[in-house]
């Protein structure tokens, strides 16, 4: 029942149901600590445990369903070594580097290429269905008869798979628990512990607060895997309108980025944060609840309101006549990378997915097509309809209950019905997700597309010894679900090896006390600013001082945010541990903003490749600025270094992807 | 019944509907939610209380985990009114949350995980 219904019925306010002990300390020791128990974190924990070390996971939510991957998945990208694939790990990472202009994580892309398929096979052993075992899609373009695998995006090259992932998180979490991994849930981790409490040294643990009890947790470990996923709440905040349309849940605030930054880790590409239509918290429609042709709906037949057919086009703009062409690259020498792997493609669209006629918006305005548009499920061949609705949609994240079951409960029947698009005549409509694209959905700031994050080496270790980074985020330039599981699994192995070779180090008490002092401010000092109001204010500051890019604006942003943090931040109150944890997340969001501004200040040039255009340095993509600028905090201030985009193939590394992989991957 | 003084509560108003005949107050849903949107009912066996509705991201995990199939996830009115479909043969229009909806469609998903 709703809160007000309870009050009306009983005449009482419900008391806080959990025993509250603000500040009470719990000390937990392990060889490996995994911060964030999403799909990446669970896989890290499993592989570390397989390597014979003790493992603890600290998660903000309930591991059986927490994280972006907690409510399902339908595409498994990067399975380039499956027996049907025509793509090699070299091609996969080289193309990722090429299309992004060098601004992605080349080493991680290669690791994903090498291990993505194995990571999926293990998932199958854990109990997840990854094949069309019953032959439902026999004799279709998507299925391989021998392996029974189903392909998405590119039926010639066969490297991206359709999987039955609705229950992926329960499967992975069950496996993790069966291995004796200790899991601490409802913990908002808010700091990393470093050797001697100094920024820029080895990471030896983390601290957090339980959002039900308010108790304090001190995790000590020999190695730490950071797997906290992505986030929103920095660039816009209006949860009462937006949560249902969000692609990240409210717990996800890029915490891993922030605590790594605060500990002194090097960060890269943070400046490449652009306003995108899409993936963050928007004022949008329910994801996947409307007609479109993107992602899960790729291949849907589209008609206008007069049932006039709207064709797809390939990346050359050629209108397509056959269904198969929708799942093929325009150029037989190329392949379709697939959508949603955290890769911007400013250099070339040759590897992009097919979309509706690129002139569609124009043709709507000229009257050639009449709105609304529909996904004409009723007009599709049965198997084509089923592979979208009964397979992909039923397996995709946030879709089984909210869309598949809900729409069917209201009578939606794809064999008879057509699903309406969002009403729009702008360019958003012919590509991407129609529920996120149109004019009426404001742009929101998201970091997922170009994906700034923690800078890593071939071990996916950050610049801080003992801190390994996994996931769709906060690992810089990495990817989505399959990639998150793959990098998680890789990091777990690396962390286990590190833990075996390094002694435990006792954290410094002063560092713990400073953290405690800060995080309990809302319950020790109290005040008159609620966390919602504070979150909205910090989002206001970030929008104001990020949108227009000059050195002065960035500096002013830093000053305004520090002012907000010192003033209203110190006046935040929390009525219970739940609100306290949200307030702590807000504190860290103000720190995250400084990481963005410092990264922006480091790049004194504009870049179309990075979507980063400065007024005061208007020259675009000058060769001397084509590089990574790892930015970090030291005890003395902010430090900036330079690294070539192909740093992972240069000194001290070997010159080929494969040689480096063999040297560093810790293969058994 | 007394009239109480309330703060005005922002959207969404109702995110979950509990079937009174089925809910036994086991709190599996409370503990499934990673955002901790609900709290247990102080009355033992009572249905959980939705306390932080605006923090729900509508993933549906609580509905899936409910051992008694007592839960329905309710999208906001603005989302119900924008999810629309048309019966191709007749031209009739339907939407999520409509009055007098057609018969539910009970076709299951493909695969063994349901
Ligand atoms: C609806 C939807 C559909 C998607 N479909 C696909 C798809 O088909 N294919 C694909 O490749 N990708 C897909 N994705 C993306 C994919 O789900 C993510 O890339 C993937 O889940 C990332 O995994 P992760 O483990 O890095 O992060 P997450 O799964 O987000 O996990 C992060 C974890 O960190 C924890 N955490 C966060 N903050 C803290 C903190 N302060 N303290 C402790 N723990 C913390 C969270 O509780 C969570 O468990 C989809 C995403 C959504 C939302």
Short mmCIF file of C-alpha atoms in Angstrom, two decimals, chain A residues 389-653:
data_model
loop_
_atom_site.label_atom_id
_atom_site.label_comp_id
_atom_site.label_asym_id
_atom_site.label_seq_id
_atom_site.Cartn_x
_atom_site.Cartn_y
_atom_site.Cartn_z
CA UNK A 389 8.49 -9.64 -29.21
CA UNK A 390 8.58 -13.09 -27.63
CA UNK A 391 12.35 -13.47 -27.52
CA UNK A 392 14.20 -10.15 -27.37
CA UNK A 393 11.59 -7.98 -25.70
CA UNK A 394 10.79 -10.65 -23.14
CA UNK A 395 14.47 -11.02 -22.24
CA UNK A 396 15.69 -7.42 -22.42
CA UNK A 397 16.42 -5.40 -19.28
CA UNK A 398 13.42 -3.71 -17.67
CA UNK A 399 11.14 -5.32 -20.23
CA UNK A 400 9.75 -8.66 -19.05
CA UNK A 401 7.40 -7.21 -16.44
CA UNK A 402 7.00 -3.54 -17.37
CA UNK A 403 6.53 -4.06 -21.11
CA UNK A 404 6.04 -7.66 -22.20
CA UNK A 405 3.75 -8.74 -19.37
CA UNK A 406 2.07 -5.39 -18.82
CA UNK A 407 1.23 -4.75 -22.46
CA UNK A 408 -0.05 -8.29 -22.94
CA UNK A 409 -2.13 -7.97 -19.78
CA UNK A 410 -3.75 -4.92 -21.37
CA UNK A 411 -4.48 -6.98 -24.44
CA UNK A 412 -1.60 -6.15 -26.78
CA UNK A 413 -1.36 -8.91 -29.35
CA UNK A 414 1.47 -8.51 -31.85
CA UNK A 415 -0.13 -10.94 -34.28
CA UNK A 416 -2.97 -8.41 -34.74
CA UNK A 417 -1.61 -5.10 -33.51
CA UNK A 418 0.73 -2.27 -34.44
CA UNK A 419 2.70 -0.41 -31.74
CA UNK A 420 2.72 3.37 -32.06
CA UNK A 421 5.90 5.45 -32.21
CA UNK A 422 6.47 8.62 -30.22
CA UNK A 423 5.04 11.50 -32.26
CA UNK A 424 7.96 13.26 -33.85
CA UNK A 425 9.13 14.68 -37.12
CA UNK A 426 12.71 15.35 -36.11
CA UNK A 427 15.77 13.33 -36.88
CA UNK A 428 15.56 11.33 -33.71
CA UNK A 429 12.72 9.33 -35.12
CA UNK A 430 14.48 7.40 -37.83
CA UNK A 431 17.15 5.95 -35.65
CA UNK A 432 17.84 5.05 -32.09
CA UNK A 433 15.17 4.55 -29.55
CA UNK A 434 12.05 6.48 -30.38
CA UNK A 435 10.98 6.71 -26.75
CA UNK A 436 14.16 8.62 -25.96
CA UNK A 437 14.76 10.58 -29.10
CA UNK A 438 12.05 13.11 -29.94
CA UNK A 439 12.01 16.83 -29.32
CA UNK A 440 9.73 16.51 -26.33
CA UNK A 441 12.31 14.48 -24.40
CA UNK A 442 14.92 16.87 -23.06
CA UNK A 443 18.55 16.04 -23.55
CA UNK A 444 20.29 14.71 -20.52
CA UNK A 445 23.94 14.45 -19.64
CA UNK A 446 25.29 10.97 -19.76
CA UNK A 447 28.79 9.64 -19.72
CA UNK A 448 28.02 6.30 -21.27
CA UNK A 449 28.49 7.02 -24.93
CA UNK A 450 32.12 8.02 -25.08
CA UNK A 451 32.73 6.71 -21.63
CA UNK A 452 35.26 8.50 -19.59
CA UNK A 453 36.56 6.57 -16.63
CA UNK A 454 39.50 5.14 -14.78
CA UNK A 455 42.66 4.80 -16.86
CA UNK A 456 43.97 1.24 -16.92
CA UNK A 457 46.85 -0.95 -18.06
CA UNK A 458 46.83 -4.40 -19.69
CA UNK A 459 45.82 -5.93 -16.36
CA UNK A 460 42.90 -3.49 -16.17
CA UNK A 461 44.68 -2.10 -13.16
CA UNK A 462 44.39 1.61 -12.47
CA UNK A 463 47.35 3.85 -11.77
CA UNK A 464 46.88 2.86 -8.11
CA UNK A 465 48.42 -0.55 -7.36
CA UNK A 466 45.84 -3.08 -6.24
CA UNK A 467 42.86 -1.26 -7.80
CA UNK A 468 41.39 -3.14 -10.77
CA UNK A 469 38.54 -1.69 -12.77
CA UNK A 470 35.73 -3.58 -14.51
CA UNK A 471 32.34 -3.14 -16.09
CA UNK A 472 30.43 -1.09 -18.55
CA UNK A 473 31.70 1.66 -16.24
CA UNK A 474 33.90 2.88 -14.44
CA UNK A 475 36.50 1.25 -16.68
CA UNK A 476 37.12 3.87 -19.37
CA UNK A 477 35.87 3.11 -22.90
CA UNK A 478 34.74 -0.42 -22.35
CA UNK A 479 31.21 -1.46 -23.29
CA UNK A 480 27.99 -3.01 -22.13
CA UNK A 481 26.70 -6.19 -20.62
CA UNK A 482 28.82 -8.93 -22.13
CA UNK A 483 31.83 -6.67 -21.90
CA UNK A 484 31.05 -5.95 -18.25
CA UNK A 485 30.94 -9.65 -17.43
CA UNK A 486 34.10 -10.27 -19.42
CA UNK A 487 36.16 -7.48 -17.87
CA UNK A 488 34.79 -8.41 -14.45
CA UNK A 489 35.89 -11.99 -14.88
CA UNK A 490 39.32 -10.80 -16.06
CA UNK A 491 39.74 -8.39 -13.15
CA UNK A 492 38.79 -11.04 -10.61
CA UNK A 493 41.63 -13.19 -11.87
CA UNK A 494 44.07 -10.28 -11.80
CA UNK A 495 43.03 -9.22 -8.32
CA UNK A 496 43.47 -12.76 -7.01
CA UNK A 497 47.01 -12.93 -8.37
CA UNK A 498 47.80 -9.51 -6.92
CA UNK A 499 46.41 -10.51 -3.52
CA UNK A 500 48.56 -13.62 -3.45
CA UNK A 501 51.68 -11.58 -4.07
CA UNK A 502 51.07 -8.65 -1.75
CA UNK A 503 50.73 -8.55 2.03
CA UNK A 504 47.76 -6.98 3.77
CA UNK A 505 48.31 -3.39 4.91
CA UNK A 506 46.49 -1.85 7.85
CA UNK A 507 44.54 1.29 6.91
CA UNK A 508 45.38 4.57 8.53
CA UNK A 509 42.90 5.56 11.23
CA UNK A 510 42.93 9.24 10.27
CA UNK A 511 41.63 8.44 6.79
CA UNK A 512 38.74 6.48 8.26
CA UNK A 513 37.91 9.20 10.77
CA UNK A 514 37.90 11.91 8.11
CA UNK A 515 35.49 9.87 6.01
CA UNK A 516 33.21 9.16 8.97
CA UNK A 517 33.19 12.79 9.92
CA UNK A 518 32.03 13.79 6.47
CA UNK A 519 29.47 11.09 5.72
CA UNK A 520 27.59 11.41 8.99
CA UNK A 521 27.25 15.20 8.74
CA UNK A 522 23.54 14.98 7.80
CA UNK A 523 22.74 13.15 11.04
CA UNK A 524 25.26 14.72 13.40
CA UNK A 525 24.92 18.38 12.40
CA UNK A 526 21.48 18.31 10.86
CA UNK A 527 20.08 21.24 8.93
CA UNK A 528 17.32 22.40 6.65
CA UNK A 529 18.32 21.13 3.19
CA UNK A 530 16.87 17.82 2.02
CA UNK A 531 18.90 15.62 -0.31
CA UNK A 532 16.48 16.10 -3.20
CA UNK A 533 16.90 19.84 -3.08
CA UNK A 534 20.65 19.51 -2.79
CA UNK A 535 20.82 17.05 -5.70
CA UNK A 536 18.77 19.39 -7.88
CA UNK A 537 21.08 22.26 -6.95
CA UNK A 538 24.26 20.41 -7.79
CA UNK A 539 22.72 19.37 -11.12
CA UNK A 540 21.89 23.04 -11.71
CA UNK A 541 25.51 24.04 -11.13
CA UNK A 542 26.81 21.29 -13.37
CA UNK A 543 24.47 22.19 -16.25
CA UNK A 544 25.28 25.87 -15.93
CA UNK A 545 29.05 25.47 -15.99
CA UNK A 546 29.48 22.54 -18.34
CA UNK A 547 27.29 23.51 -21.23
CA UNK A 548 29.46 26.45 -22.31
CA UNK A 549 33.11 25.54 -22.33
CA UNK A 550 35.81 28.04 -21.44
CA UNK A 551 38.56 28.00 -18.82
CA UNK A 552 36.77 30.68 -16.86
CA UNK A 553 33.48 28.83 -16.87
CA UNK A 554 35.16 25.62 -15.68
CA UNK A 555 36.90 27.54 -12.88
CA UNK A 556 33.65 29.16 -11.89
CA UNK A 557 31.97 25.78 -11.88
CA UNK A 558 34.58 24.47 -9.46
CA UNK A 559 34.07 27.50 -7.22
CA UNK A 560 30.26 27.35 -7.30
CA UNK A 561 30.18 23.62 -6.58
CA UNK A 562 32.63 23.99 -3.68
CA UNK A 563 30.48 26.82 -2.37
CA UNK A 564 27.33 24.69 -2.61
CA UNK A 565 29.07 21.77 -0.92
CA UNK A 566 30.38 23.94 1.94
CA UNK A 567 27.17 25.83 2.49
CA UNK A 568 24.01 23.89 1.66
CA UNK A 569 25.96 20.61 1.72
CA UNK A 570 26.84 21.06 5.36
CA UNK A 571 23.22 21.88 6.07
CA UNK A 572 21.80 18.66 4.62
CA UNK A 573 19.68 16.60 6.95
CA UNK A 574 18.65 12.93 6.84
CA UNK A 575 15.60 11.54 8.61
CA UNK A 576 16.76 7.95 8.40
CA UNK A 577 19.66 5.86 7.02
CA UNK A 578 18.03 5.68 3.59
CA UNK A 579 18.09 9.44 3.22
CA UNK A 580 21.58 9.49 4.68
CA UNK A 581 22.89 7.22 1.93
CA UNK A 582 21.26 9.44 -0.73
CA UNK A 583 22.88 12.49 0.89
CA UNK A 584 26.27 10.76 0.83
CA UNK A 585 25.77 10.05 -2.88
CA UNK A 586 25.15 13.77 -3.34
CA UNK A 587 28.42 14.64 -1.61
CA UNK A 588 30.24 12.35 -3.99
CA UNK A 589 28.44 13.81 -7.01
CA UNK A 590 29.94 17.18 -6.16
CA UNK A 591 33.38 15.51 -6.16
CA UNK A 592 32.59 13.84 -9.48
CA UNK A 593 31.82 17.24 -10.99
CA UNK A 594 35.30 18.43 -10.09
CA UNK A 595 36.76 15.43 -11.92
CA UNK A 596 34.84 16.50 -15.05
CA UNK A 597 35.98 20.11 -14.80
CA UNK A 598 39.61 19.25 -14.10
CA UNK A 599 39.62 16.87 -17.07
CA UNK A 600 38.07 19.59 -19.23
CA UNK A 601 40.66 22.14 -18.09
CA UNK A 602 43.45 19.75 -19.07
CA UNK A 603 42.39 19.64 -22.71
CA UNK A 604 43.26 23.01 -24.21
CA UNK A 605 41.82 22.27 -27.61
CA UNK A 606 38.48 21.35 -29.12
CA UNK A 607 37.68 17.90 -30.39
CA UNK A 608 34.83 16.69 -32.53
CA UNK A 609 36.01 13.16 -31.87
CA UNK A 610 35.39 13.68 -28.18
CA UNK A 611 32.32 15.88 -28.60
CA UNK A 612 34.25 18.54 -26.68
CA UNK A 613 34.06 22.04 -28.12
CA UNK A 614 35.72 24.92 -26.28
CA UNK A 615 35.06 28.56 -27.09
CA UNK A 616 38.51 29.65 -25.95
CA UNK A 617 40.40 26.93 -27.86
CA UNK A 618 38.36 26.61 -31.05
CA UNK A 619 40.84 24.65 -33.17
CA UNK A 620 39.39 21.23 -33.71
CA UNK A 621 41.27 17.95 -33.37
CA UNK A 622 44.76 19.31 -33.79
CA UNK A 623 47.24 16.43 -34.03
CA UNK A 624 49.16 17.62 -30.96
CA UNK A 625 46.01 17.20 -28.88
CA UNK A 626 45.18 13.76 -30.21
CA UNK A 627 46.03 11.87 -27.05
CA UNK A 628 44.72 10.86 -23.68
CA UNK A 629 45.24 13.26 -20.80
CA UNK A 630 45.23 11.16 -17.64
CA UNK A 631 44.23 13.56 -14.86
CA UNK A 632 44.62 12.77 -11.17
CA UNK A 633 44.54 14.35 -7.76
CA UNK A 634 47.71 14.28 -5.70
CA UNK A 635 48.34 15.55 -2.20
CA UNK A 636 49.78 18.68 -3.87
CA UNK A 637 46.98 19.34 -6.36
CA UNK A 638 45.84 18.21 -9.78
CA UNK A 639 48.31 16.49 -12.06
CA UNK A 640 47.98 15.95 -15.82
CA UNK A 641 49.98 13.48 -17.88
CA UNK A 642 49.90 12.58 -21.55
CA UNK A 643 49.44 9.17 -23.11
CA UNK A 644 49.07 8.30 -26.78
CA UNK A 645 45.74 6.73 -27.73
CA UNK A 646 47.61 3.53 -28.59
CA UNK A 647 49.59 3.59 -25.33
CA UNK A 648 48.80 -0.11 -24.87
CA UNK A 649 51.03 -0.98 -27.84
CA UNK A 650 53.97 1.18 -26.83
CA UNK A 651 56.72 1.09 -24.27
CA UNK A 652 56.57 -0.48 -21.66
CA UNK A 653 54.16 -2.78 -23.48
#
